[in-house]
Amino acid sequence: MRLSDLRGRTVAVWGAGREGRAAVTAIAAHGPAGLVAVDDSANFLSLPWDGPLAEAAPLVVGEEGFARLAAADVVVRSPGVPQTHPWLVELRRRGVTVTQGTALWMADHAERTIGVTGSKGKSTTSSLISHLLAAVDRPNVFGGNIGVPTLDLPEAELYVLELSSYQCSDLTDSPRVAVVTALFPEHLDAHGGEAEYYRDKLNLIAYGPRTVVVNGNDPRLALELGDRAAVRAGRPDTAHVAAGPDGDPWFHLVDQPLFPRAVLPLVGRHNESNLCVALAVLDAVGVDVAARKDTLAVAVAGFQGLAHRLTEIADPSGLTFVDDTLATSPYAAMHAIDAYEGRPLTVIVGGTDRGLDYSPLREHLAERELTVIGIPDSGPRIVEALAGLPKVRTEVVDELVDAVRLARELTPAGGVVLLSPAAPSYGRFRNFEHRSEVFAQAVADTAG
């Protein structure tokens, strides 16, 4: 379904945040027979609804909203509406057509789009792809989940989009190049279960993309893909890391050494995988990666890691404090822990407790020596899940500042204190930015 297909039809836009506002503006320009916006006041932090928005679509709030949704020919939901929302379940049961702004946009722009999703690494990988394309004179517009809603993007010859599982779920067109970086259980409460989450995530590749590029070293992704044709980055027949001319690790494209691993300023093997995926994407869209390797090396060296993802904080004590507050699952925390292998490590975990299974984290730490400090709400349960591991010291405190103070006492000189919550939300904090601010302030306040 395209935006133009909405002409002469009654449309309800569900959500009054960024995505909803963009949808109303775009749909109004295509002459719907009727247009209304609905905010159920449970899922959105709404901005003032006035001016041209109010003229284009009256805003209906609360319980009355369902009747307006059910009466529409088409419902355009914001990504924040979960698949499990009772209204959405009932709308689908009644056969109401439900789509999203990203799906409407993709129908008109798929051939010019590189779409990136994944349970981990989608933000960094999509940012890398956009950054490297620009470096080799392939201008592009970057947006999606990481920033600008798709319906607000300007016209361009090439787009790079970061797409969440929520955005992928309603697509009926795949982008020209569809990219999946990793797959593990996330947001299960919003999707209805693990199988449903994987289904919604992999809907990105369900409609005939020209090229599928995936992280070839991700076991769950390999299992879900089966024998489907895909470029599996990290393997010897595409972009991968192997010993280079000097014996140190280098990035390669097939048998061609490109540049040393040390050029990439981001820590962790998962970030090596992210760059391998990005290089494989460039190769897939016709960039002569080997011929442009020097330019690409300079661009990689200048790439700035994204905020709240293994962001290191300088400290006079010699300890390295690391803000990884966006590690909202045990799998993400496992990647972060691996990134600092070989250094003394203290990990601060905990956030809103949504009943995640922490047995994979326990298995991952079975032979590791480190300290884990739990903070509310889920911290005590994570610590309990690690009970009995012979090399893991565990502690529980009531506040993040207390965790930082205790970490200073327990972490050996030259070690790392890692805030990697392994929890899907933020506990006592407003959002991840607030948690990062409190962590940084706690590091500063305890430095003396």
Short mmCIF file of C-alpha atoms in Angstrom, two decimals:
data_model
loop_
_atom_site.label_atom_id
_atom_site.label_comp_id
_atom_site.label_asym_id
_atom_site.label_seq_id
_atom_site.Cartn_x
_atom_site.Cartn_y
_atom_site.Cartn_z
CA MET A 1 0.00 0.00 0.00
CA ARG A 2 1.28 3.44 -1.03
CA LEU A 3 0.40 6.87 0.29
CA SER A 4 -1.40 7.51 -2.97
CA ASP A 5 -3.68 4.53 -2.25
CA LEU A 6 -5.15 6.45 0.69
CA ARG A 7 -6.82 9.02 -1.55
CA GLY A 8 -10.58 8.96 -1.03
CA ARG A 9 -10.39 6.57 1.95
CA THR A 10 -11.03 7.21 5.63
CA VAL A 11 -7.78 6.95 7.60
CA ALA A 12 -7.05 6.89 11.33
CA VAL A 13 -3.50 7.61 12.48
CA TRP A 14 -2.83 5.89 15.82
CA GLY A 15 -0.25 7.79 17.83
CA ALA A 16 0.45 11.47 18.42
CA GLY A 17 4.24 11.38 18.74
CA ARG A 18 6.88 11.98 16.06
CA GLU A 19 5.72 9.13 13.83
CA GLY A 20 2.05 10.02 14.15
CA ARG A 21 2.64 13.68 13.37
CA ALA A 22 4.70 12.78 10.31
CA ALA A 23 1.98 10.38 9.14
CA VAL A 24 -0.80 12.96 9.45
CA THR A 25 1.19 15.54 7.48
CA ALA A 26 2.05 13.08 4.70
CA ILE A 27 -1.40 11.48 4.44
CA ALA A 28 -3.25 14.81 4.45
CA ALA A 29 -1.39 15.80 1.27
CA HIS A 30 -2.87 12.78 -0.56
CA GLY A 31 -6.54 13.68 -0.16
CA PRO A 32 -8.10 11.11 2.16
CA ALA A 33 -11.88 11.17 2.47
CA GLY A 34 -11.47 11.58 6.22
CA LEU A 35 -8.49 11.75 8.56
CA VAL A 36 -8.40 11.47 12.33
CA ALA A 37 -5.62 11.02 14.86
CA VAL A 38 -6.03 8.77 17.89
CA ASP A 39 -3.97 8.75 21.07
CA ASP A 40 -4.99 6.14 23.64
CA SER A 41 -2.91 8.00 26.25
CA ALA A 42 -1.08 4.82 27.25
CA ASN A 43 1.72 4.50 24.77
CA PHE A 44 2.84 7.95 23.68
CA LEU A 45 4.47 11.05 25.09
CA SER A 46 2.38 13.46 23.01
CA LEU A 47 3.38 16.93 21.88
CA PRO A 48 0.85 19.77 21.54
CA TRP A 49 -1.66 19.00 18.79
CA ASP A 50 -2.54 22.31 17.19
CA GLY A 51 -2.11 24.46 14.10
CA PRO A 52 -1.94 22.62 10.74
CA LEU A 53 -2.01 19.24 12.46
CA ALA A 54 -5.30 19.93 14.18
CA GLU A 55 -6.72 21.32 10.94
CA ALA A 56 -5.67 18.20 9.02
CA ALA A 57 -6.86 15.67 11.61
CA PRO A 58 -8.80 16.15 14.86
CA LEU A 59 -7.17 14.37 17.81
CA VAL A 60 -9.33 11.84 19.67
CA VAL A 61 -8.03 10.61 23.02
CA GLY A 62 -8.92 7.87 25.47
CA GLU A 63 -11.48 5.11 25.02
CA GLU A 64 -13.37 6.92 22.25
CA GLY A 65 -10.32 6.34 20.09
CA PHE A 66 -11.10 2.69 19.49
CA ALA A 67 -14.40 3.45 17.79
CA ARG A 68 -12.65 5.86 15.43
CA LEU A 69 -9.98 3.26 14.63
CA ALA A 70 -12.56 0.54 14.00
CA ALA A 71 -14.57 2.80 11.69
CA ALA A 72 -11.59 3.68 9.44
CA ASP A 73 -10.79 2.03 6.11
CA VAL A 74 -7.10 2.08 7.03
CA VAL A 75 -5.33 2.43 10.38
CA VAL A 76 -1.78 3.79 10.29
CA ARG A 77 -0.24 2.85 13.62
CA SER A 78 2.90 4.29 15.14
CA PRO A 79 5.71 1.80 15.84
CA GLY A 80 5.17 2.21 19.58
CA VAL A 81 1.80 0.43 19.43
CA PRO A 82 2.67 -3.15 20.46
CA GLN A 83 1.37 -6.16 18.57
CA THR A 84 -0.21 -7.31 21.83
CA HIS A 85 -2.25 -4.12 22.39
CA PRO A 86 -5.89 -5.27 22.90
CA TRP A 87 -7.19 -2.70 20.42
CA LEU A 88 -4.78 -3.88 17.74
CA VAL A 89 -5.67 -7.52 18.35
CA GLU A 90 -9.36 -6.68 17.95
CA LEU A 91 -8.81 -4.56 14.83
CA ARG A 92 -6.95 -7.41 13.16
CA ARG A 93 -9.71 -9.83 14.19
CA ARG A 94 -12.26 -7.58 12.49
CA GLY A 95 -10.18 -7.45 9.33
CA VAL A 96 -9.33 -3.75 9.52
CA THR A 97 -6.36 -2.84 7.31
CA VAL A 98 -3.47 -1.84 9.57
CA THR A 99 -0.17 -0.45 8.31
CA GLN A 100 2.58 1.98 9.37
CA GLY A 101 4.19 5.10 7.99
CA THR A 102 7.40 3.20 7.27
CA ALA A 103 5.49 0.62 5.22
CA LEU A 104 3.74 3.37 3.22
CA TRP A 105 7.08 5.08 2.60
CA MET A 106 8.90 1.87 1.69
CA ALA A 107 6.35 1.06 -1.03
CA ASP A 108 7.59 4.13 -2.94
CA HIS A 109 11.29 4.03 -2.00
CA ALA A 110 12.34 0.38 -1.61
CA GLU A 111 14.59 0.39 -4.71
CA ARG A 112 16.62 3.26 -3.27
CA THR A 113 16.91 1.91 0.26
CA ILE A 114 19.35 -0.04 2.40
CA GLY A 115 17.36 -1.21 5.43
CA VAL A 116 19.15 -2.41 8.57
CA THR A 117 17.62 -4.26 11.50
CA GLY A 118 18.90 -6.55 14.25
CA SER A 119 18.54 -7.28 17.95
CA LYS A 120 22.00 -5.77 18.46
CA GLY A 121 24.16 -3.58 16.27
CA LYS A 122 21.57 -2.04 13.95
CA SER A 123 22.29 1.55 15.02
CA THR A 124 26.06 1.24 14.75
CA THR A 125 25.95 -0.75 11.51
CA SER A 126 23.50 1.56 9.75
CA SER A 127 25.54 4.57 10.89
CA LEU A 128 28.71 2.94 9.56
CA ILE A 129 27.09 2.16 6.21
CA SER A 130 25.90 5.74 5.79
CA HIS A 131 29.27 7.15 6.91
CA LEU A 132 31.32 4.92 4.60
CA LEU A 133 29.07 5.49 1.60
CA ALA A 134 29.47 9.25 2.01
CA ALA A 135 33.25 8.79 2.22
CA VAL A 136 33.34 7.09 -1.20
CA ASP A 137 31.16 9.75 -2.84
CA ARG A 138 27.84 7.95 -2.52
CA PRO A 139 25.66 10.62 -0.85
CA ASN A 140 22.74 9.23 1.11
CA VAL A 141 20.02 10.22 3.54
CA PHE A 142 20.12 8.49 6.93
CA GLY A 143 17.03 8.02 9.10
CA GLY A 144 14.39 5.68 10.47
CA ASN A 145 14.41 4.42 14.03
CA ILE A 146 17.63 6.26 14.89
CA GLY A 147 16.27 9.73 14.12
CA VAL A 148 14.03 11.16 11.43
CA PRO A 149 10.74 9.32 10.72
CA THR A 150 10.72 7.94 7.19
CA LEU A 151 7.73 10.06 6.16
CA ASP A 152 9.74 13.19 7.03
CA LEU A 153 12.78 12.23 4.91
CA PRO A 154 13.65 14.42 1.91
CA GLU A 155 13.83 12.97 -1.58
CA ALA A 156 17.19 11.36 -2.33
CA GLU A 157 18.89 8.89 -4.64
CA LEU A 158 19.88 6.59 -1.77
CA TYR A 159 18.62 6.00 1.78
CA VAL A 160 20.12 4.12 4.72
CA LEU A 161 17.54 3.27 7.38
CA GLU A 162 17.79 1.78 10.82
CA LEU A 163 14.57 -0.20 11.33
CA SER A 164 13.20 -1.58 14.59
CA SER A 165 11.27 -4.82 14.86
CA TYR A 166 8.14 -2.69 15.26
CA GLN A 167 8.82 -0.90 11.97
CA CYS A 168 9.65 -4.11 10.13
CA SER A 169 6.50 -5.91 11.20
CA ASP A 170 4.05 -4.17 8.83
CA LEU A 171 6.27 -3.94 5.74
CA THR A 172 4.86 -5.30 2.48
CA ASP A 173 7.96 -4.29 0.48
CA SER A 174 11.57 -5.14 1.26
CA PRO A 175 14.35 -2.62 0.69
CA ARG A 176 16.77 -3.20 -2.19
CA VAL A 177 19.41 -4.29 0.33
CA ALA A 178 18.05 -5.86 3.53
CA VAL A 179 20.52 -6.20 6.40
CA VAL A 180 20.19 -8.18 9.64
CA THR A 181 22.96 -7.83 12.23
CA ALA A 182 21.91 -10.21 15.02
CA LEU A 183 18.96 -12.11 16.39
CA PHE A 184 18.10 -12.90 19.99
CA PRO A 185 14.99 -12.52 22.18
CA GLU A 186 13.99 -8.86 22.70
CA HIS A 187 10.74 -6.95 23.29
CA LEU A 188 8.84 -10.21 23.70
CA ASP A 189 6.05 -8.55 25.66
CA ALA A 190 5.33 -6.23 22.72
CA HIS A 191 5.45 -8.94 20.04
CA GLY A 192 3.73 -11.77 21.87
CA GLY A 193 6.61 -14.24 22.12
CA GLU A 194 9.99 -15.24 20.78
CA ALA A 195 8.72 -16.77 17.51
CA GLU A 196 6.56 -13.71 16.86
CA TYR A 197 9.51 -11.38 17.48
CA TYR A 198 11.70 -13.27 15.00
CA ARG A 199 8.85 -13.27 12.47
CA ASP A 200 8.37 -9.51 12.77
CA LYS A 201 12.11 -8.81 12.62
CA LEU A 202 12.70 -10.97 9.55
CA ASN A 203 9.69 -9.49 7.77
CA LEU A 204 12.32 -7.08 6.45
CA ILE A 205 13.55 -9.78 4.07
CA ALA A 206 10.17 -11.33 3.21
CA TYR A 207 9.37 -9.41 0.02
CA GLY A 208 12.16 -10.08 -2.44
CA PRO A 209 15.09 -7.79 -1.67
CA ARG A 210 17.80 -7.84 -4.32
CA THR A 211 20.42 -8.62 -1.69
CA VAL A 212 20.26 -9.90 1.88
CA VAL A 213 23.35 -9.21 4.00
CA VAL A 214 23.60 -10.78 7.46
CA ASN A 215 26.10 -11.35 10.22
CA GLY A 216 27.28 -14.82 9.27
CA ASN A 217 28.55 -15.57 12.78
CA ASP A 218 25.22 -15.17 14.57
CA PRO A 219 23.89 -18.65 15.47
CA ARG A 220 20.20 -17.76 15.93
CA LEU A 221 20.18 -15.81 12.69
CA ALA A 222 21.74 -18.76 10.88
CA LEU A 223 19.08 -21.07 12.29
CA GLU A 224 16.19 -18.79 11.30
CA LEU A 225 17.57 -18.15 7.80
CA GLY A 226 18.29 -21.79 7.02
CA ASP A 227 19.56 -22.13 3.45
CA ARG A 228 18.13 -18.80 2.27
CA ALA A 229 20.49 -17.00 -0.13
CA ALA A 230 22.37 -14.27 1.72
CA VAL A 231 25.75 -12.60 1.93
CA ARG A 232 27.03 -13.86 5.28
CA ALA A 233 29.52 -11.27 6.46
CA GLY A 234 32.33 -12.55 8.63
CA ARG A 235 32.91 -15.57 6.38
CA PRO A 236 36.00 -15.97 4.12
CA ASP A 237 33.98 -15.48 0.92
CA THR A 238 33.01 -11.90 1.82
CA ALA A 239 34.10 -9.25 4.36
CA HIS A 240 35.84 -10.80 7.38
CA VAL A 241 38.70 -10.43 9.86
CA ALA A 242 41.82 -12.57 9.47
CA ALA A 243 45.58 -12.29 9.92
CA GLY A 244 46.97 -9.56 7.69
CA PRO A 245 50.37 -8.98 6.07
CA ASP A 246 51.94 -8.14 9.44
CA GLY A 247 50.34 -11.06 11.25
CA ASP A 248 47.92 -8.84 13.16
CA PRO A 249 44.14 -8.96 12.57
CA TRP A 250 43.03 -7.13 9.41
CA PHE A 251 39.72 -6.57 7.71
CA HIS A 252 39.58 -8.42 4.39
CA LEU A 253 37.23 -8.61 1.43
CA VAL A 254 37.50 -12.25 0.34
CA ASP A 255 41.32 -12.69 -0.02
CA GLN A 256 42.13 -8.96 -0.29
CA PRO A 257 43.55 -7.33 2.89
CA LEU A 258 41.96 -3.91 3.41
CA PHE A 259 43.29 -2.34 6.62
CA PRO A 260 44.26 -3.39 10.17
CA ARG A 261 41.62 -4.12 12.81
CA ALA A 262 43.33 -1.46 14.92
CA VAL A 263 41.98 1.21 12.55
CA LEU A 264 38.46 0.68 13.95
CA PRO A 265 38.22 2.71 17.18
CA LEU A 266 35.28 0.69 18.55
CA VAL A 267 36.01 -2.11 21.02
CA GLY A 268 34.55 -5.61 20.88
CA ARG A 269 34.20 -8.42 18.40
CA HIS A 270 30.58 -7.47 17.83
CA ASN A 271 31.80 -4.16 16.39
CA GLU A 272 34.19 -6.07 14.12
CA SER A 273 31.10 -7.92 12.89
CA ASN A 274 29.23 -4.64 12.42
CA LEU A 275 32.00 -3.29 10.19
CA CYS A 276 32.21 -6.54 8.23
CA VAL A 277 28.48 -6.25 7.53
CA ALA A 278 28.90 -2.61 6.47
CA LEU A 279 31.75 -3.48 4.09
CA ALA A 280 29.71 -6.33 2.61
CA VAL A 281 26.85 -3.89 2.00
CA LEU A 282 29.15 -1.46 0.19
CA ASP A 283 30.36 -4.31 -1.98
CA ALA A 284 26.74 -5.32 -2.69
CA VAL A 285 25.81 -1.84 -3.96
CA GLY A 286 28.74 -1.69 -6.34
CA VAL A 287 31.45 0.10 -4.37
CA ASP A 288 34.93 -1.18 -5.34
CA VAL A 289 35.92 -1.75 -1.73
CA ALA A 290 39.44 -3.00 -2.51
CA ALA A 291 40.18 -0.02 -4.76
CA ARG A 292 38.87 2.44 -2.17
CA LYS A 293 40.43 0.73 0.85
CA ASP A 294 42.65 3.68 1.80
CA THR A 295 39.71 6.09 1.74
CA LEU A 296 37.63 3.61 3.72
CA ALA A 297 40.40 3.16 6.30
CA VAL A 298 40.46 6.91 6.95
CA ALA A 299 36.67 6.97 7.25
CA VAL A 300 36.63 4.00 9.64
CA ALA A 301 39.30 5.60 11.81
CA GLY A 302 37.19 8.76 12.04
CA PHE A 303 33.94 7.01 12.90
CA GLN A 304 32.54 8.15 16.22
CA GLY A 305 30.81 5.49 18.28
CA LEU A 306 27.20 6.20 19.17
CA ALA A 307 26.26 7.53 22.58
CA HIS A 308 25.38 5.08 25.37
CA ARG A 309 26.97 2.14 23.50
CA LEU A 310 30.26 1.23 25.18
CA THR A 311 31.01 4.92 25.68
CA GLU A 312 34.14 5.28 27.83
CA ILE A 313 34.32 7.96 30.52
CA ALA A 314 37.71 9.33 31.51
CA ASP A 315 38.56 8.98 35.21
CA PRO A 316 41.69 10.04 37.13
CA SER A 317 41.79 6.79 39.11
CA GLY A 318 43.02 4.73 36.16
CA LEU A 319 39.77 2.78 36.07
CA THR A 320 37.79 2.83 32.82
CA PHE A 321 34.10 3.58 33.31
CA VAL A 322 31.92 2.51 30.40
CA ASP A 323 28.36 3.68 29.69
CA ASP A 324 26.56 0.85 27.88
CA THR A 325 23.10 1.74 29.11
CA LEU A 326 21.48 0.67 25.84
CA ALA A 327 22.40 -2.95 26.58
CA THR A 328 18.79 -3.77 27.41
CA SER A 329 19.03 -7.57 27.22
CA PRO A 330 21.33 -10.23 28.67
CA TYR A 331 22.70 -10.91 25.16
CA ALA A 332 23.73 -7.28 24.70
CA ALA A 333 25.45 -7.33 28.09
CA MET A 334 27.30 -10.50 27.06
CA HIS A 335 28.72 -8.69 23.99
CA ALA A 336 29.82 -5.81 26.20
CA ILE A 337 31.51 -8.13 28.69
CA ASP A 338 33.36 -9.86 25.86
CA ALA A 339 34.61 -6.49 24.61
CA TYR A 340 36.71 -6.11 27.79
CA GLU A 341 37.98 -9.67 28.00
CA GLY A 342 41.37 -9.87 29.68
CA ARG A 343 40.86 -6.85 31.95
CA PRO A 344 39.56 -6.84 35.54
CA LEU A 345 35.85 -6.17 35.21
CA THR A 346 32.92 -5.03 37.33
CA VAL A 347 29.48 -4.99 35.69
CA ILE A 348 26.49 -3.02 36.99
CA VAL A 349 23.19 -4.62 35.97
CA GLY A 350 19.49 -4.00 36.55
CA GLY A 351 16.45 -2.10 35.32
CA THR A 352 12.73 -2.72 35.03
CA ASP A 353 12.07 -6.42 35.60
CA ARG A 354 10.05 -7.90 32.74
CA GLY A 355 10.82 -11.50 33.52
CA LEU A 356 13.70 -12.08 31.09
CA ASP A 357 15.52 -15.39 31.21
CA TYR A 358 19.03 -14.81 32.57
CA SER A 359 20.25 -18.38 32.19
CA PRO A 360 22.15 -17.48 28.96
CA LEU A 361 24.07 -14.85 30.94
CA ARG A 362 24.84 -17.40 33.64
CA GLU A 363 26.16 -19.85 31.05
CA HIS A 364 28.25 -17.12 29.45
CA LEU A 365 29.88 -16.22 32.76
CA ALA A 366 30.47 -19.78 33.93
CA GLU A 367 34.26 -19.54 33.47
CA ARG A 368 34.65 -15.77 33.81
CA GLU A 369 36.19 -13.95 36.76
CA LEU A 370 34.39 -10.67 37.44
CA THR A 371 32.17 -8.76 39.86
CA VAL A 372 28.46 -8.15 39.20
CA ILE A 373 26.58 -5.45 41.12
CA GLY A 374 22.77 -5.45 40.90
CA ILE A 375 20.57 -2.37 41.17
CA PRO A 376 16.75 -2.22 41.28
CA ASP A 377 14.48 -3.51 40.01
CA SER A 378 15.83 -6.60 38.25
CA GLY A 379 19.37 -6.48 39.66
CA PRO A 380 18.68 -8.79 42.61
CA ARG A 381 17.08 -11.38 40.31
CA ILE A 382 20.03 -11.23 37.91
CA VAL A 383 22.42 -11.67 40.83
CA GLU A 384 20.34 -14.62 42.06
CA ALA A 385 20.58 -16.20 38.60
CA LEU A 386 24.39 -16.05 38.87
CA ALA A 387 24.52 -17.61 42.35
CA GLY A 388 27.08 -20.36 42.75
CA LEU A 389 29.36 -19.40 39.86
CA PRO A 390 32.83 -19.94 41.37
CA LYS A 391 34.57 -16.91 39.84
CA VAL A 392 31.72 -14.39 39.95
CA ARG A 393 31.43 -12.10 42.96
CA THR A 394 27.96 -10.59 43.35
CA GLU A 395 26.62 -7.64 45.32
CA VAL A 396 23.27 -5.82 45.49
CA VAL A 397 22.79 -2.12 46.26
CA ASP A 398 19.81 0.25 46.22
CA GLU A 399 21.08 3.10 44.03
CA LEU A 400 23.28 3.51 40.96
CA VAL A 401 25.58 5.94 42.77
CA ASP A 402 26.13 3.29 45.48
CA ALA A 403 26.97 0.77 42.75
CA VAL A 404 29.59 3.13 41.31
CA ARG A 405 31.07 3.76 44.74
CA LEU A 406 31.25 0.03 45.50
CA ALA A 407 32.71 -0.68 42.05
CA ARG A 408 35.56 1.72 42.80
CA GLU A 409 36.36 -0.30 45.92
CA LEU A 410 36.15 -3.71 44.29
CA THR A 411 37.71 -3.17 40.85
CA PRO A 412 41.49 -3.69 40.65
CA ALA A 413 43.72 -0.97 39.23
CA GLY A 414 43.51 -0.70 35.46
CA GLY A 415 40.14 -2.43 35.44
CA VAL A 416 36.79 -1.62 33.85
CA VAL A 417 33.50 -0.62 35.47
CA LEU A 418 30.76 -1.36 32.96
CA LEU A 419 27.17 -0.14 33.21
CA SER A 420 25.51 -2.77 31.01
CA PRO A 421 22.07 -3.26 32.56
CA ALA A 422 20.94 -6.48 30.79
CA ALA A 423 17.40 -5.21 31.37
CA PRO A 424 14.84 -4.02 28.82
CA SER A 425 13.87 -0.77 30.50
CA TYR A 426 15.06 1.77 32.99
CA GLY A 427 13.76 1.05 36.46
CA ARG A 428 13.87 4.24 38.47
CA PHE A 429 15.08 6.33 35.54
CA ARG A 430 12.99 8.29 33.02
CA ASN A 431 14.84 6.85 30.03
CA PHE A 432 18.30 5.69 29.00
CA GLU A 433 19.60 9.28 28.69
CA HIS A 434 18.63 9.92 32.32
CA ARG A 435 20.33 6.70 33.43
CA SER A 436 23.47 7.75 31.54
CA GLU A 437 23.40 11.17 33.17
CA VAL A 438 23.08 9.68 36.63
CA PHE A 439 25.93 7.24 35.90
CA ALA A 440 28.25 9.96 34.59
CA GLN A 441 27.44 12.20 37.57
CA ALA A 442 28.07 9.31 39.97
CA VAL A 443 31.45 8.68 38.36
CA ALA A 444 32.33 12.35 38.78
CA ASP A 445 30.99 12.61 42.36
CA THR A 446 32.89 9.54 43.56
CA ALA A 447 36.18 10.39 41.83
CA GLY A 448 37.62 12.13 44.88
#
